[in-house]
Amino acid sequence: MRKILLLIIVLITGLVFTGRLFYLQVYNTSFQARSESNAYKVMYDYPQRGYIFDRNQNLLVSNQPSYDVMVIPREVKDLDTLEFCNLLKIPKEKFKTILKKARVYSPRLPYTVVPQLTKEEYAYLSEKMRKYNGFYIRKQSLRDYQVDHSANVLGYIREVDERIVKKNPYYQNGENIGMQGIEKAYEEELRGVKGVKYIQKDRFNRDIGPYLEGSFDTLPQRGKDITLSIDASLQKYGEELFINKRGGIVAIEPKTGEILALITAPNYSPKLLVGRERSKNFSRMFYDSISRPLFDRGLSGEYPPGSPFKALTALIGLQENVVTAQEHIACHGSYNYGGRKPLGCHHHKSPLDLVGGIAQSCNTYFATVYRRAIEKYDTPQEGMNAWHDHLESFGLGMYSGHDMPSGRKGLVPDADYYNRYYRYPKYKWYATATISNSIGQGEVLMTPMQMANFTAAIANKGWYIKPHLIKHIDDQDTIPSEYTKKNYTTIQPEHFEPVIEGLFDVYNSGTAANLKVPGIEICGKTGTAENYTKINGVTTKLTDHSTFVAFAPKDDPKIAIAVFVENGYWGSRWAGKMASLMIEKYLKGTITRTDLESYVLNGNLEPEYAKPYSGIPFLINQ
Amino acid sequence: MSSITTSRFDWIIILLFLALVSIGWLNIYSASYVDNVESFFDFGNIYTKQLLFIVLSFLLIVFILAIDVKFYERFGSIIYIVSLVSLLGLFVFGKNVNGATSWYNFGAFGLQPSEFAKAATALAVAKYVSDIQTNMSLFKDQLRAFLIIALPALIIIPQPDPGSALIYAAFVFPLYREGMHYIYLLLGFFAAALFVGTLAIGVYWMVSLVLFIALILFIINRKKRPNKLKYLTIVLACLAFSFSVNYIFNNVFEQRHRDRFNIVLGKEVDAKGIGYNTNQSEIAIGSGGWFGKGWTEGTQTKGNFVPEQHTDYIFSTVGEEWGFLGSMLVVILFITLIIRILVLSERQKSQFARVYGYSVAAILFFHFFVNIGMVSGIFPTVGIPLPFFSYGGSGLWGFTILVFIFVRLDSGNYYYT
């Protein structure tokens, strides 16, 4: 024992060290990461974000330099706080809090004191900055909006938060990311790829030169410019028409599926979300739960479509062979299907054929056709599903597949929906239970985008291309193939002829006869959608929504449009007028009917919107 | 002087020595070089100086091997006394470096007598123990041997350099080998266990634990009618020790000493403050992986994250740049060297050479154990160098003398047969 004790201890020590070293170097890999995090820092070279153009190559968005006042707390020396605060125009208390936060964050690393100076402030401050040790001005690139419309289309960029950094390793704190609209949808194209430089650090976090002679460094790639299908002048005009009104317009070029205008109202200037006032402006709009300026009604507002839906009912009727274009159906002022209350209609001549039914928007006609189409099948369930499938082929009741990051599915009920609703088979339901669907009321919901899309499909006589905003991406010959592929509806092309005639007659002799545009053959359909809200828990009927869909010219459609005006009463009162002005603007470039134009421009529906919040009883549909 | 042929020297030790010194120098080079250096031969460079020390150590070796074997045994006591005097002289002529007065200053170079005192003490211990009149199983002789060992340690502690003094504990191994009762080793072990235990879990838990173990042992052995008085004495001694450790730790130790223990015991995790050295050293070693980052490619080493990296923390450079395989090579080289010296010691005909050899092995082992234990974070921070690796002339020469006197004695072993 005496001879071997030390020997044994030496060997045991050897084993212990082997184990320890194995644990440190091989088993536990966290040390590699910790070494990386303290031995070199990664510096990024940010490329310019891509520009955004409209379809006529008008520049919508470019970049501007921005200047932030930064501080490195350790280096602050002999600071005259009061003088400096006056220079920066911020209160002393606020300045002290910022400085404290900066120190807590890191005494050695830069921290933003005042973000996004204006150019004037920068010019003024840059000379005086030298006097203040530890403070300097950092240059950054910000969005520069050339227009004050299209905010909903363009979206905005903002600094990434903790959640995004965790989810997507590309982003680091302090970097920007597109958050809405095109900025989000084409983030990867627009942002480019940042360049990376590895800088070796010493223990004081000072740079001591490039890591491994810069062999891992990469160069930044510039963001790609993007051309949108938006027509900036049409977009601007549409937003002007919507001043003091709420709703949305979607205009599509039927042949290509390109979105010509995507308007939501109320809107805001994209410039509000740049600069020092950004967060103030953003919270104001974000918390405005009444007019909801950040909510894109064109994409996400789900409304009952109202009478424009009758065109689809007619098409399904023809396709299901339950009605012919020539058949006349009588209307006696209402459609009585045995319910408690008959489905009302308005005064018009009777009986009417299909073209007349559409032109006069006869409820009875379409209720009859709808009921026949459902009852053609053995069970109402089968009939409902057949009806549902036809509508789905128009892109309804599902995401439109457009390239904007927001949107809703709308609702096209099928048999399952009503089985659940009526608790089938305990209770049975029949075509008459769902009769309101025939005229675009009932359960059917659509976004203005979907309304514009089915209008385009009618204009094309049976097919549509998924609506999209992208027209061209720099250095790329094509846009995604889903935006060039034709989607065919389940309706035979020949059935579209009488329906289009009917839509044409709406302008000739029907509900929009006073909205004719000289020299342009327009097909359209008015709509008046009933709607309800809850006031103090009581369901209250509000003034009807005014809707309108149209396409023009009749024989070679260049624009399909859906207009939706919240609580605008009947279809041709607001939506129809706006649609005809938009079509004239797009096809002719100038407006001849200036009386009509100024009527719409000056129209104000705000009093209407204030009614439900007034707390006093009010009248609707005045 | 008798004719000695080189074939009688133990070439395994010499080759191990050369390997360790060269690997050590490569790492000092890596830990201390800067990119924009003017000239390799600038003696302001740490690695150039170390190269000079290595070259001078070769001269030293030739000198040591040329001296007659009998010289070391005969003059052991005198060398020891000279060494004690040189340590005492520090209190008068010493130069303060990093808070410790352990240097003589000769212009650009300094000498650290405590590095040479180890070899001198080993000679003195070997001489005393191998004396025909000494019997290591007698308490009187044990006391004298302890005195020989404790004197230099007691002089070194107040310099203050407790780390270097700790090394003298290594001498319990040769003494045990030469017949000292194992109870000293056990006492030392239990004292250490109580010490660490008290600090780790607190004095009251430790007292409870001791009482609990005593009770269990008493119940188990009660049939054998154990001596109750003896039992009580041991338990009380343990408790007294535990309380005194607690008292000494809190009232005698300085805060920096307390911090070092607390870090290793995992009581304080403060990566940026007092635990910085150990933490950075662990990161450096841990980032090496299997194969390391390559010589002079260590990011931690280049960024100077590990303080004292070319001296006490040189092993962290090995870990980072040479990886697990390189670190294992160094560990194996050290263990082979220590075992080789142990094995040769057992073969010595003269007791003097055997005791000396054992002392050398024990001292090397203590340095190796404490240093790598510290650098890899399993031992408290005790500032002692890694033999042959750490930068410094005194250290290198001290170890060279220590090892090559044994090589010389070992060659004499054959000579006498």
JSON list of N, CA, C and O in Angstrom, two decimals, chain B residues 276-305:
[
{"chain": "B", "resi": 276, "resn": "TYR", "atom": "N", "xyz": [-14.68, 35.48, -12.65]},
{"chain": "B", "resi": 276, "resn": "TYR", "atom": "CA", "xyz": [-14.38, 35.74, -14.05]},
{"chain": "B", "resi": 276, "resn": "TYR", "atom": "C", "xyz": [-13.30, 34.82, -14.61]},
{"chain": "B", "resi": 276, "resn": "TYR", "atom": "O", "xyz": [-13.47, 34.21, -15.66]},
{"chain": "B", "resi": 277, "resn": "ASN", "atom": "N", "xyz": [-12.18, 34.71, -13.87]},
{"chain": "B", "resi": 277, "resn": "ASN", "atom": "CA", "xyz": [-11.06, 33.89, -14.37]},
{"chain": "B", "resi": 277, "resn": "ASN", "atom": "C", "xyz": [-11.50, 32.48, -14.70]},
{"chain": "B", "resi": 277, "resn": "ASN", "atom": "O", "xyz": [-11.29, 31.99, -15.81]},
{"chain": "B", "resi": 278, "resn": "THR", "atom": "N", "xyz": [-12.11, 31.85, -13.69]},
{"chain": "B", "resi": 278, "resn": "THR", "atom": "CA", "xyz": [-12.49, 30.45, -13.87]},
{"chain": "B", "resi": 278, "resn": "THR", "atom": "C", "xyz": [-13.50, 30.31, -14.98]},
{"chain": "B", "resi": 278, "resn": "THR", "atom": "O", "xyz": [-13.41, 29.42, -15.83]},
{"chain": "B", "resi": 279, "resn": "ASN", "atom": "N", "xyz": [-14.45, 31.22, -15.02]},
{"chain": "B", "resi": 279, "resn": "ASN", "atom": "CA", "xyz": [-15.49, 31.15, -16.03]},
{"chain": "B", "resi": 279, "resn": "ASN", "atom": "C", "xyz": [-14.91, 31.28, -17.44]},
{"chain": "B", "resi": 279, "resn": "ASN", "atom": "O", "xyz": [-15.21, 30.49, -18.33]},
{"chain": "B", "resi": 280, "resn": "GLN", "atom": "N", "xyz": [-14.07, 32.28, -17.62]},
{"chain": "B", "resi": 280, "resn": "GLN", "atom": "CA", "xyz": [-13.46, 32.49, -18.95]},
{"chain": "B", "resi": 280, "resn": "GLN", "atom": "C", "xyz": [-12.58, 31.31, -19.32]},
{"chain": "B", "resi": 280, "resn": "GLN", "atom": "O", "xyz": [-12.50, 30.91, -20.47]},
{"chain": "B", "resi": 281, "resn": "SER", "atom": "N", "xyz": [-11.89, 30.78, -18.32]},
{"chain": "B", "resi": 281, "resn": "SER", "atom": "CA", "xyz": [-11.02, 29.65, -18.58]},
{"chain": "B", "resi": 281, "resn": "SER", "atom": "C", "xyz": [-11.83, 28.44, -19.02]},
{"chain": "B", "resi": 281, "resn": "SER", "atom": "O", "xyz": [-11.47, 27.74, -19.97]},
{"chain": "B", "resi": 282, "resn": "GLU", "atom": "N", "xyz": [-12.97, 28.23, -18.36]},
{"chain": "B", "resi": 282, "resn": "GLU", "atom": "CA", "xyz": [-13.84, 27.12, -18.76]},
{"chain": "B", "resi": 282, "resn": "GLU", "atom": "C", "xyz": [-14.36, 27.33, -20.18]},
{"chain": "B", "resi": 282, "resn": "GLU", "atom": "O", "xyz": [-14.44, 26.39, -20.97]},
{"chain": "B", "resi": 283, "resn": "ILE", "atom": "N", "xyz": [-14.73, 28.58, -20.48]},
{"chain": "B", "resi": 283, "resn": "ILE", "atom": "CA", "xyz": [-15.24, 28.86, -21.84]},
{"chain": "B", "resi": 283, "resn": "ILE", "atom": "C", "xyz": [-14.16, 28.56, -22.86]},
{"chain": "B", "resi": 283, "resn": "ILE", "atom": "O", "xyz": [-14.39, 27.93, -23.89]},
{"chain": "B", "resi": 284, "resn": "ALA", "atom": "N", "xyz": [-12.93, 29.02, -22.56]},
{"chain": "B", "resi": 284, "resn": "ALA", "atom": "CA", "xyz": [-11.83, 28.82, -23.50]},
{"chain": "B", "resi": 284, "resn": "ALA", "atom": "C", "xyz": [-11.59, 27.32, -23.72]},
{"chain": "B", "resi": 284, "resn": "ALA", "atom": "O", "xyz": [-11.54, 26.85, -24.87]},
{"chain": "B", "resi": 285, "resn": "ILE", "atom": "N", "xyz": [-11.48, 26.57, -22.63]},
{"chain": "B", "resi": 285, "resn": "ILE", "atom": "CA", "xyz": [-11.23, 25.14, -22.77]},
{"chain": "B", "resi": 285, "resn": "ILE", "atom": "C", "xyz": [-12.41, 24.48, -23.47]},
{"chain": "B", "resi": 285, "resn": "ILE", "atom": "O", "xyz": [-12.25, 23.71, -24.43]},
{"chain": "B", "resi": 286, "resn": "GLY", "atom": "N", "xyz": [-13.61, 24.82, -23.02]},
{"chain": "B", "resi": 286, "resn": "GLY", "atom": "CA", "xyz": [-14.80, 24.18, -23.55]},
{"chain": "B", "resi": 286, "resn": "GLY", "atom": "C", "xyz": [-15.01, 24.46, -25.02]},
{"chain": "B", "resi": 286, "resn": "GLY", "atom": "O", "xyz": [-15.55, 23.63, -25.76]},
{"chain": "B", "resi": 287, "resn": "SER", "atom": "N", "xyz": [-14.55, 25.63, -25.50]},
{"chain": "B", "resi": 287, "resn": "SER", "atom": "CA", "xyz": [-14.79, 25.95, -26.90]},
{"chain": "B", "resi": 287, "resn": "SER", "atom": "C", "xyz": [-13.83, 25.21, -27.83]},
{"chain": "B", "resi": 287, "resn": "SER", "atom": "O", "xyz": [-13.95, 25.29, -29.04]},
{"chain": "B", "resi": 288, "resn": "GLY", "atom": "N", "xyz": [-12.89, 24.47, -27.24]},
{"chain": "B", "resi": 288, "resn": "GLY", "atom": "CA", "xyz": [-11.91, 23.76, -28.08]},
{"chain": "B", "resi": 288, "resn": "GLY", "atom": "C", "xyz": [-12.49, 22.57, -28.82]},
{"chain": "B", "resi": 288, "resn": "GLY", "atom": "O", "xyz": [-12.04, 22.24, -29.91]},
{"chain": "B", "resi": 289, "resn": "GLY", "atom": "N", "xyz": [-13.51, 21.93, -28.23]},
{"chain": "B", "resi": 289, "resn": "GLY", "atom": "CA", "xyz": [-14.09, 20.76, -28.90]},
{"chain": "B", "resi": 289, "resn": "GLY", "atom": "C", "xyz": [-13.10, 19.60, -28.96]},
{"chain": "B", "resi": 289, "resn": "GLY", "atom": "O", "xyz": [-12.15, 19.52, -28.17]},
{"chain": "B", "resi": 290, "resn": "TRP", "atom": "N", "xyz": [-13.32, 18.73, -29.91]},
{"chain": "B", "resi": 290, "resn": "TRP", "atom": "CA", "xyz": [-12.45, 17.54, -30.04]},
{"chain": "B", "resi": 290, "resn": "TRP", "atom": "C", "xyz": [-11.03, 17.93, -30.42]},
{"chain": "B", "resi": 290, "resn": "TRP", "atom": "O", "xyz": [-10.06, 17.47, -29.86]},
{"chain": "B", "resi": 291, "resn": "PHE", "atom": "N", "xyz": [-10.90, 18.76, -31.46]},
{"chain": "B", "resi": 291, "resn": "PHE", "atom": "CA", "xyz": [-9.59, 18.96, -32.08]},
{"chain": "B", "resi": 291, "resn": "PHE", "atom": "C", "xyz": [-9.01, 20.35, -31.85]},
{"chain": "B", "resi": 291, "resn": "PHE", "atom": "O", "xyz": [-7.90, 20.64, -32.27]},
{"chain": "B", "resi": 292, "resn": "GLY", "atom": "N", "xyz": [-9.77, 21.23, -31.21]},
{"chain": "B", "resi": 292, "resn": "GLY", "atom": "CA", "xyz": [-9.25, 22.56, -30.97]},
{"chain": "B", "resi": 292, "resn": "GLY", "atom": "C", "xyz": [-9.39, 23.46, -32.17]},
{"chain": "B", "resi": 292, "resn": "GLY", "atom": "O", "xyz": [-9.77, 23.02, -33.26]},
{"chain": "B", "resi": 293, "resn": "LYS", "atom": "N", "xyz": [-9.08, 24.73, -31.96]},
{"chain": "B", "resi": 293, "resn": "LYS", "atom": "CA", "xyz": [-9.23, 25.71, -33.05]},
{"chain": "B", "resi": 293, "resn": "LYS", "atom": "C", "xyz": [-7.95, 25.86, -33.85]},
{"chain": "B", "resi": 293, "resn": "LYS", "atom": "O", "xyz": [-7.90, 26.62, -34.81]},
{"chain": "B", "resi": 294, "resn": "GLY", "atom": "N", "xyz": [-6.90, 25.17, -33.45]},
{"chain": "B", "resi": 294, "resn": "GLY", "atom": "CA", "xyz": [-5.64, 25.30, -34.17]},
{"chain": "B", "resi": 294, "resn": "GLY", "atom": "C", "xyz": [-4.71, 26.26, -33.47]},
{"chain": "B", "resi": 294, "resn": "GLY", "atom": "O", "xyz": [-5.15, 27.21, -32.81]},
{"chain": "B", "resi": 295, "resn": "TRP", "atom": "N", "xyz": [-3.43, 26.02, -33.64]},
{"chain": "B", "resi": 295, "resn": "TRP", "atom": "CA", "xyz": [-2.42, 26.84, -32.96]},
{"chain": "B", "resi": 295, "resn": "TRP", "atom": "C", "xyz": [-2.53, 28.29, -33.39]},
{"chain": "B", "resi": 295, "resn": "TRP", "atom": "O", "xyz": [-2.64, 28.57, -34.59]},
{"chain": "B", "resi": 296, "resn": "THR", "atom": "N", "xyz": [-2.52, 29.18, -32.43]},
{"chain": "B", "resi": 296, "resn": "THR", "atom": "CA", "xyz": [-2.67, 30.65, -32.58]},
{"chain": "B", "resi": 296, "resn": "THR", "atom": "C", "xyz": [-4.01, 31.05, -33.20]},
{"chain": "B", "resi": 296, "resn": "THR", "atom": "O", "xyz": [-4.17, 32.18, -33.62]},
{"chain": "B", "resi": 297, "resn": "GLU", "atom": "N", "xyz": [-4.98, 30.12, -33.26]},
{"chain": "B", "resi": 297, "resn": "GLU", "atom": "CA", "xyz": [-6.29, 30.48, -33.82]},
{"chain": "B", "resi": 297, "resn": "GLU", "atom": "C", "xyz": [-7.34, 30.64, -32.73]},
{"chain": "B", "resi": 297, "resn": "GLU", "atom": "O", "xyz": [-8.51, 30.84, -33.02]},
{"chain": "B", "resi": 298, "resn": "GLY", "atom": "N", "xyz": [-6.94, 30.49, -31.49]},
{"chain": "B", "resi": 298, "resn": "GLY", "atom": "CA", "xyz": [-7.92, 30.54, -30.40]},
{"chain": "B", "resi": 298, "resn": "GLY", "atom": "C", "xyz": [-8.49, 31.94, -30.24]},
{"chain": "B", "resi": 298, "resn": "GLY", "atom": "O", "xyz": [-7.76, 32.90, -30.05]},
{"chain": "B", "resi": 299, "resn": "THR", "atom": "N", "xyz": [-9.82, 32.04, -30.35]},
{"chain": "B", "resi": 299, "resn": "THR", "atom": "CA", "xyz": [-10.43, 33.37, -30.26]},
{"chain": "B", "resi": 299, "resn": "THR", "atom": "C", "xyz": [-10.39, 33.90, -28.83]},
{"chain": "B", "resi": 299, "resn": "THR", "atom": "O", "xyz": [-10.22, 35.09, -28.61]},
{"chain": "B", "resi": 300, "resn": "GLN", "atom": "N", "xyz": [-10.55, 33.01, -27.87]},
{"chain": "B", "resi": 300, "resn": "GLN", "atom": "CA", "xyz": [-10.50, 33.44, -26.48]},
{"chain": "B", "resi": 300, "resn": "GLN", "atom": "C", "xyz": [-9.09, 33.88, -26.12]},
{"chain": "B", "resi": 300, "resn": "GLN", "atom": "O", "xyz": [-8.87, 34.86, -25.42]},
{"chain": "B", "resi": 301, "resn": "THR", "atom": "N", "xyz": [-8.13, 33.11, -26.62]},
{"chain": "B", "resi": 301, "resn": "THR", "atom": "CA", "xyz": [-6.74, 33.42, -26.33]},
{"chain": "B", "resi": 301, "resn": "THR", "atom": "C", "xyz": [-6.36, 34.74, -26.97]},
{"chain": "B", "resi": 301, "resn": "THR", "atom": "O", "xyz": [-5.74, 35.60, -26.34]},
{"chain": "B", "resi": 302, "resn": "LYS", "atom": "N", "xyz": [-6.75, 34.92, -28.23]},
{"chain": "B", "resi": 302, "resn": "LYS", "atom": "CA", "xyz": [-6.41, 36.15, -28.95]},
{"chain": "B", "resi": 302, "resn": "LYS", "atom": "C", "xyz": [-7.07, 37.36, -28.30]},
{"chain": "B", "resi": 302, "resn": "LYS", "atom": "O", "xyz": [-6.50, 38.44, -28.27]},
{"chain": "B", "resi": 303, "resn": "GLY", "atom": "N", "xyz": [-8.29, 37.18, -27.83]},
{"chain": "B", "resi": 303, "resn": "GLY", "atom": "CA", "xyz": [-9.02, 38.31, -27.25]},
{"chain": "B", "resi": 303, "resn": "GLY", "atom": "C", "xyz": [-8.63, 38.58, -25.82]},
{"chain": "B", "resi": 303, "resn": "GLY", "atom": "O", "xyz": [-9.20, 39.45, -25.18]},
{"chain": "B", "resi": 304, "resn": "ASN", "atom": "N", "xyz": [-7.65, 37.82, -25.30]},
{"chain": "B", "resi": 304, "resn": "ASN", "atom": "CA", "xyz": [-7.17, 38.03, -23.93]},
{"chain": "B", "resi": 304, "resn": "ASN", "atom": "C", "xyz": [-8.27, 37.93, -22.90]},
{"chain": "B", "resi": 304, "resn": "ASN", "atom": "O", "xyz": [-8.32, 38.69, -21.94]},
{"chain": "B", "resi": 305, "resn": "PHE", "atom": "N", "xyz": [-9.22, 36.99, -23.11]},
{"chain": "B", "resi": 305, "resn": "PHE", "atom": "CA", "xyz": [-10.32, 36.89, -22.18]},
{"chain": "B", "resi": 305, "resn": "PHE", "atom": "C", "xyz": [-9.89, 36.27, -20.86]},
{"chain": "B", "resi": 305, "resn": "PHE", "atom": "O", "xyz": [-10.43, 36.58, -19.82]}
]
